[in-house]
XYZ file of C-alpha atoms in Angstrom:
228
model
C -81.761 -324.062 15.244
C -83.362 -323.356 11.875
C -85.247 -320.245 10.804
C -87.311 -322.263 8.353
C -90.869 -323.151 9.202
C -91.523 -326.832 9.690
C -93.936 -328.446 7.294
C -96.667 -330.810 8.327
C -95.977 -334.537 8.597
C -96.283 -336.790 5.587
C -99.039 -339.328 5.195
C -98.499 -342.228 7.575
C -97.066 -345.524 6.389
C -95.238 -346.477 3.211
C -98.448 -347.043 1.260
C -99.697 -343.595 2.221
C -96.463 -342.035 1.008
C -96.678 -343.823 -2.343
C -100.295 -342.855 -2.953
C -99.702 -339.253 -1.855
C -96.603 -338.858 -4.025
C -97.468 -341.019 -7.034
C -96.553 -338.141 -9.367
C -93.038 -338.229 -7.952
C -92.881 -341.977 -8.605
C -93.931 -341.431 -12.217
C -91.414 -338.630 -12.715
C -88.526 -340.599 -11.179
C -89.444 -343.567 -13.383
C -89.330 -341.362 -16.485
C -85.928 -339.991 -15.439
C -84.636 -343.545 -14.855
C -85.760 -344.689 -18.310
C -84.234 -341.602 -19.924
C -80.921 -342.241 -18.163
C -80.816 -345.771 -19.576
C -81.854 -344.503 -23.007
C -84.106 -347.462 -23.752
C -87.829 -347.887 -23.216
C -88.407 -351.453 -22.043
C -90.533 -353.238 -19.481
C -87.421 -354.035 -17.456
C -86.353 -350.388 -17.246
C -89.886 -349.221 -16.416
C -90.334 -351.802 -13.643
C -86.869 -351.082 -12.275
C -87.642 -347.361 -12.275
C -90.937 -347.892 -10.441
C -89.227 -350.122 -7.867
C -86.365 -347.701 -7.316
C -88.703 -344.706 -7.080
C -90.924 -346.554 -4.587
C -87.908 -347.392 -2.429
C -86.742 -343.784 -2.470
C -90.181 -342.467 -1.529
C -90.522 -345.055 1.247
C -87.115 -344.901 2.913
C -85.952 -341.373 1.987
C -89.175 -339.357 1.826
C -89.157 -335.660 0.997
C -91.661 -333.244 2.550
C -94.652 -332.383 0.405
C -95.076 -328.804 -0.797
C -98.632 -327.565 -0.575
C -99.728 -325.816 -3.752
C -103.057 -324.897 -5.274
C -101.740 -323.896 -8.667
C -102.614 -325.116 -12.120
C -100.790 -325.454 -15.435
C -101.796 -322.981 -18.141
C -100.561 -324.116 -21.585
C -100.191 -320.721 -23.280
C -98.387 -318.914 -20.406
C -96.205 -322.018 -20.022
C -95.295 -321.819 -23.707
C -94.478 -318.117 -23.279
C -92.308 -318.947 -20.251
C -90.345 -321.623 -22.110
C -89.951 -319.538 -25.283
C -88.736 -316.485 -23.387
C -86.331 -318.626 -21.343
C -84.826 -320.121 -24.506
C -84.484 -316.654 -26.042
C -82.828 -315.274 -22.891
C -80.535 -318.292 -22.798
C -79.322 -317.721 -26.362
C -78.887 -313.958 -25.978
C -77.134 -314.211 -22.604
C -74.810 -316.960 -23.863
C -73.748 -314.730 -26.744
C -73.246 -311.708 -24.476
C -71.160 -313.655 -21.960
C -69.038 -315.245 -24.687
C -68.304 -311.784 -26.110
C -66.825 -310.779 -22.751
C -63.811 -312.950 -23.579
C -63.033 -310.782 -26.629
C -63.221 -307.474 -24.748
C -59.587 -307.505 -23.687
C -59.517 -304.009 -22.166
C -62.825 -304.352 -20.322
C -63.077 -305.520 -16.703
C -66.538 -306.817 -15.743
C -67.924 -305.148 -12.630
C -69.804 -307.819 -10.716
C -72.343 -307.162 -8.001
C -74.822 -308.900 -5.725
C -78.398 -307.719 -6.214
C -81.276 -308.494 -3.863
C -84.773 -309.008 -5.271
C -87.913 -309.450 -3.182
C -90.347 -311.730 -4.996
C -94.079 -311.166 -5.031
C -94.883 -314.722 -3.936
C -92.508 -316.394 -1.439
C -93.924 -319.887 -2.067
C -91.215 -322.560 -2.079
C -92.114 -323.997 -5.463
C -92.400 -320.681 -7.328
C -89.247 -319.327 -5.690
C -87.378 -322.496 -6.666
C -88.514 -322.321 -10.303
C -87.621 -318.630 -10.536
C -84.226 -319.169 -8.914
C -83.374 -322.136 -11.138
C -84.342 -320.355 -14.349
C -82.362 -317.283 -13.282
C -79.284 -319.381 -12.528
C -79.483 -321.301 -15.811
C -79.187 -318.107 -17.832
C -75.465 -317.226 -18.176
C -74.342 -314.039 -16.475
C -76.368 -314.385 -13.281
C -76.369 -316.868 -10.417
C -78.619 -317.117 -7.368
C -76.298 -317.371 -4.384
C -78.858 -317.156 -1.589
C -82.617 -317.424 -1.089
C -84.597 -316.493 2.020
C -87.847 -318.410 2.307
C -89.328 -316.323 5.122
C -88.825 -312.966 3.388
C -89.049 -314.087 -0.245
C -85.656 -312.568 -1.068
C -83.354 -313.785 -3.828
C -79.747 -312.643 -3.979
C -78.207 -312.837 -7.446
C -74.577 -312.445 -8.379
C -74.379 -310.600 -11.697
C -71.239 -311.058 -13.800
C -71.291 -307.537 -15.261
C -73.728 -305.117 -13.695
C -73.179 -302.439 -16.336
C -73.826 -304.841 -19.220
C -76.962 -306.079 -17.432
C -78.368 -302.541 -17.346
C -77.845 -301.816 -13.658
C -79.342 -303.105 -10.427
C -82.864 -301.863 -11.158
C -82.863 -303.627 -14.535
C -81.730 -306.880 -12.895
C -84.513 -306.605 -10.314
C -87.131 -305.881 -12.959
C -85.977 -308.763 -15.167
C -86.186 -311.138 -12.194
C -89.665 -309.907 -11.277
C -90.751 -310.275 -14.909
C -89.466 -313.864 -14.855
C -91.364 -314.550 -11.641
C -94.504 -313.055 -13.231
C -94.200 -315.478 -16.168
C -93.739 -318.374 -13.732
C -96.805 -317.354 -11.719
C -98.954 -316.896 -14.821
C -97.927 -320.376 -15.981
C -98.481 -322.249 -12.710
C -100.169 -320.153 -10.004
C -103.855 -320.165 -9.123
C -106.120 -317.166 -9.638
C -106.007 -316.352 -5.916
C -102.210 -316.387 -5.971
C -102.192 -314.163 -9.047
C -104.554 -311.729 -7.327
C -102.333 -311.643 -4.239
C -99.341 -310.879 -6.464
C -101.229 -308.187 -8.403
C -100.963 -310.126 -11.666
C -104.587 -311.171 -12.172
C -106.036 -309.224 -15.087
C -109.826 -309.242 -15.162
C -112.091 -306.921 -17.137
C -113.179 -304.032 -14.948
C -110.404 -304.555 -12.396
C -107.189 -302.587 -12.069
C -104.414 -304.867 -10.803
C -102.135 -303.432 -8.133
C -98.787 -304.945 -7.333
C -98.746 -306.602 -3.954
C -96.438 -304.932 -1.482
C -95.922 -301.821 -3.617
C -94.953 -298.700 -1.721
C -95.430 -295.064 -2.744
C -91.764 -294.827 -3.655
C -92.173 -297.654 -6.148
C -90.050 -300.138 -4.196
C -91.655 -303.546 -3.820
C -91.738 -304.760 -0.267
C -93.081 -307.684 1.679
C -95.889 -306.354 3.812
C -95.666 -307.412 7.410
C -92.160 -308.872 7.140
C -89.945 -307.442 9.907
C -86.598 -306.165 8.695
C -87.605 -306.157 5.037
C -86.584 -302.526 4.463
C -83.319 -303.088 6.277
C -82.577 -306.048 3.994
C -83.085 -303.914 0.902
C -80.902 -301.112 2.230
C -78.207 -303.613 3.104
C -78.429 -305.095 -0.390
C -78.184 -301.692 -2.055
C -75.071 -300.880 -0.061
C -73.581 -304.208 -1.107
C -73.973 -303.474 -4.802
C -70.994 -301.985 -6.539
C -67.864 -302.667 -8.379
C -65.719 -305.560 -7.425
């Protein structure tokens, strides 16, 4: 038995799948051509054929999204990711030269503002690609990410890890989410409006409103953080 919600059925028939997921066909064709390293009609046609066969006989469920791509926030997201990648790579490599220092790893739980599959996946992948942290578990129903941090002290502590992850999610949402999704997350800045973080509590801890057991999950995560 799975705790995950079931998505709606795909469009009926192989032709319906191809027309509904034509972007996936294009993307898989591009990946195929890049793998071969040569742009030719043969590689393009082979990529289209292979992608069509994959979509037809091994279809993946569609993810409903109403977002849009914003060029400037996307550029900010990519630039900040590259900067974090370079800085974190240097910091992790320096750990090898600290002979008398033992890294104190920990698992930190972070509740995201938007538990959408696509935004959670992007945030988790970008977090895992940066050296020093790795997403070891993600809960779709509660919007929780659990990250293993190589050295909690060097990362600035659990609160700093949570804030950095939420800042990353904010950049992802500003780059891809719709205005309604930004408003729900408290990230939509409009003249005359004061944005308020969704799920914020008086104590300053972000929670998922209406999610049973959310507070218990955070307490359990806090107890799990510590030196290893």
